[in-house]
Amino acid sequence: MRRGAPLLVVGGAGGARIITGVLDTVINVLDFDYDLAHAVDAERIDDPMGTMTVEDARVAPGVIESLVQRGHVLARAGEYDVRPRGQAAGVSPVSHVRGAVSDPRTEYAALAQR
């Protein structure tokens, strides 16, 4: 909610990794001004159990090298990892247009209807 009006709703699937997937999406919208599609699609880096899962095909090589130099153990997931998969719906604070998006990390989709 922003000033009493709906702004964003985000949910996900992916077990323990739901939290980071949802949080990443919320931060991308609120702090970095991403639109819904780019916020959900943004590359993910997650470390749920001591091995950092990285969508390495979309993360700059220098970032990958820096993580390895700092001692992180990486599980490289290519372009998309299978989870967490998120869906988001929201209202643009500028245009007031409603929108919804389903994560490209899955072959399943969501449908938004009026």
Short mmCIF file of C-alpha atoms in Angstrom, two decimals:
data_model
loop_
_atom_site.label_atom_id
_atom_site.label_comp_id
_atom_site.label_asym_id
_atom_site.label_seq_id
_atom_site.Cartn_x
_atom_site.Cartn_y
_atom_site.Cartn_z
CA MET A 1 0.00 0.00 0.00
CA ARG A 2 1.13 3.55 -0.63
CA ARG A 3 -0.83 6.42 0.86
CA GLY A 4 -3.74 4.04 1.46
CA ALA A 5 -3.92 2.85 -2.16
CA PRO A 6 -2.94 -0.64 -3.42
CA LEU A 7 0.48 -0.67 -5.05
CA LEU A 8 1.91 -4.18 -5.21
CA VAL A 9 1.09 -7.78 -4.40
CA VAL A 10 3.77 -10.47 -4.83
CA GLY A 11 3.75 -14.20 -4.21
CA GLY A 12 5.87 -17.15 -5.14
CA ALA A 13 6.52 -20.85 -5.25
CA GLY A 14 9.80 -22.48 -4.39
CA GLY A 15 9.91 -23.64 -0.79
CA ALA A 16 12.40 -21.85 1.44
CA ARG A 17 13.46 -19.65 -1.47
CA ILE A 18 10.05 -17.97 -1.77
CA ILE A 19 11.15 -15.36 0.76
CA THR A 20 14.13 -14.14 -1.27
CA GLY A 21 12.25 -14.26 -4.57
CA VAL A 22 9.41 -12.16 -3.20
CA LEU A 23 11.77 -9.79 -1.40
CA ASP A 24 13.91 -9.32 -4.53
CA THR A 25 10.79 -8.41 -6.52
CA VAL A 26 9.52 -5.95 -3.90
CA ILE A 27 12.94 -4.26 -3.61
CA ASN A 28 13.24 -4.06 -7.41
CA VAL A 29 9.90 -2.22 -7.60
CA LEU A 30 10.07 0.00 -4.52
CA ASP A 31 13.78 0.83 -4.37
CA PHE A 32 14.93 0.52 -7.98
CA ASP A 33 11.73 1.61 -9.79
CA TYR A 34 11.56 -1.50 -12.00
CA ASP A 35 8.29 -2.17 -13.77
CA LEU A 36 6.57 -5.43 -12.76
CA ALA A 37 7.92 -7.51 -15.65
CA HIS A 38 11.55 -6.51 -15.08
CA ALA A 39 11.22 -6.80 -11.29
CA VAL A 40 10.05 -10.43 -11.51
CA ASP A 41 12.46 -11.32 -14.33
CA ALA A 42 15.60 -9.83 -12.72
CA GLU A 43 18.50 -12.20 -12.14
CA ARG A 44 18.59 -13.97 -8.80
CA ILE A 45 21.39 -14.82 -6.41
CA ASP A 46 20.38 -16.85 -3.37
CA ASP A 47 22.23 -18.72 -0.63
CA PRO A 48 19.70 -20.85 1.24
CA MET A 49 22.04 -23.55 2.57
CA GLY A 50 25.69 -22.51 2.19
CA THR A 51 25.89 -22.97 -1.57
CA MET A 52 25.05 -19.80 -3.48
CA THR A 53 22.74 -20.39 -6.43
CA VAL A 54 23.48 -17.86 -9.18
CA GLU A 55 21.72 -17.26 -12.49
CA ASP A 56 25.22 -16.80 -13.83
CA ALA A 57 24.32 -16.25 -17.49
CA ARG A 58 22.72 -12.93 -16.46
CA VAL A 59 25.20 -11.80 -13.79
CA ALA A 60 28.31 -9.88 -14.84
CA PRO A 61 31.44 -12.10 -14.92
CA GLY A 62 33.21 -9.70 -12.53
CA VAL A 63 30.49 -10.28 -9.93
CA ILE A 64 30.89 -14.06 -10.28
CA GLU A 65 34.68 -13.77 -9.91
CA SER A 66 34.30 -11.55 -6.84
CA LEU A 67 31.95 -14.04 -5.17
CA VAL A 68 34.38 -16.92 -5.78
CA GLN A 69 37.33 -14.85 -4.49
CA ARG A 70 35.35 -14.16 -1.31
CA GLY A 71 35.01 -17.90 -0.73
CA HIS A 72 31.44 -18.51 -1.84
CA VAL A 73 30.61 -21.95 -3.22
CA LEU A 74 28.51 -21.41 -6.35
CA ALA A 75 25.84 -23.52 -7.99
CA ARG A 76 25.59 -22.02 -11.47
CA ALA A 77 22.04 -22.10 -12.81
CA GLY A 78 22.53 -20.65 -16.29
CA GLU A 79 19.99 -18.09 -17.48
CA TYR A 80 17.12 -19.11 -15.19
CA ASP A 81 16.96 -21.25 -12.10
CA VAL A 82 13.73 -23.20 -11.63
CA ARG A 83 12.84 -21.35 -8.43
CA PRO A 84 11.80 -19.26 -6.80
CA ARG A 85 9.01 -18.53 -9.26
CA GLY A 86 7.03 -15.41 -8.59
CA GLN A 87 3.91 -13.65 -9.71
CA ALA A 88 3.17 -10.00 -9.14
CA ALA A 89 0.28 -7.62 -9.64
CA GLY A 90 0.24 -3.92 -9.05
CA VAL A 91 -0.92 -0.45 -9.88
CA SER A 92 1.48 2.07 -11.40
CA PRO A 93 1.74 5.06 -9.08
CA VAL A 94 2.29 7.29 -12.13
CA SER A 95 -0.19 6.05 -14.75
CA HIS A 96 -2.57 4.19 -12.39
CA VAL A 97 -2.58 1.32 -14.88
CA ARG A 98 -3.09 -2.12 -13.35
CA GLY A 99 -0.78 -4.91 -14.41
CA ALA A 100 0.22 -8.46 -13.60
CA VAL A 101 3.11 -10.67 -14.57
CA SER A 102 4.09 -14.32 -14.22
CA ASP A 103 7.69 -15.40 -13.77
CA PRO A 104 9.48 -16.63 -16.93
CA ARG A 105 11.21 -19.26 -14.78
CA THR A 106 8.26 -21.60 -15.28
CA GLU A 107 6.37 -23.04 -18.20
CA TYR A 108 3.16 -22.44 -16.28
CA ALA A 109 1.47 -19.08 -16.43
CA ALA A 110 -1.02 -16.97 -14.55
CA LEU A 111 -4.08 -15.24 -15.90
CA ALA A 112 -5.28 -11.85 -14.76
CA GLN A 113 -8.85 -10.93 -15.56
CA ARG A 114 -10.96 -7.88 -15.03
#
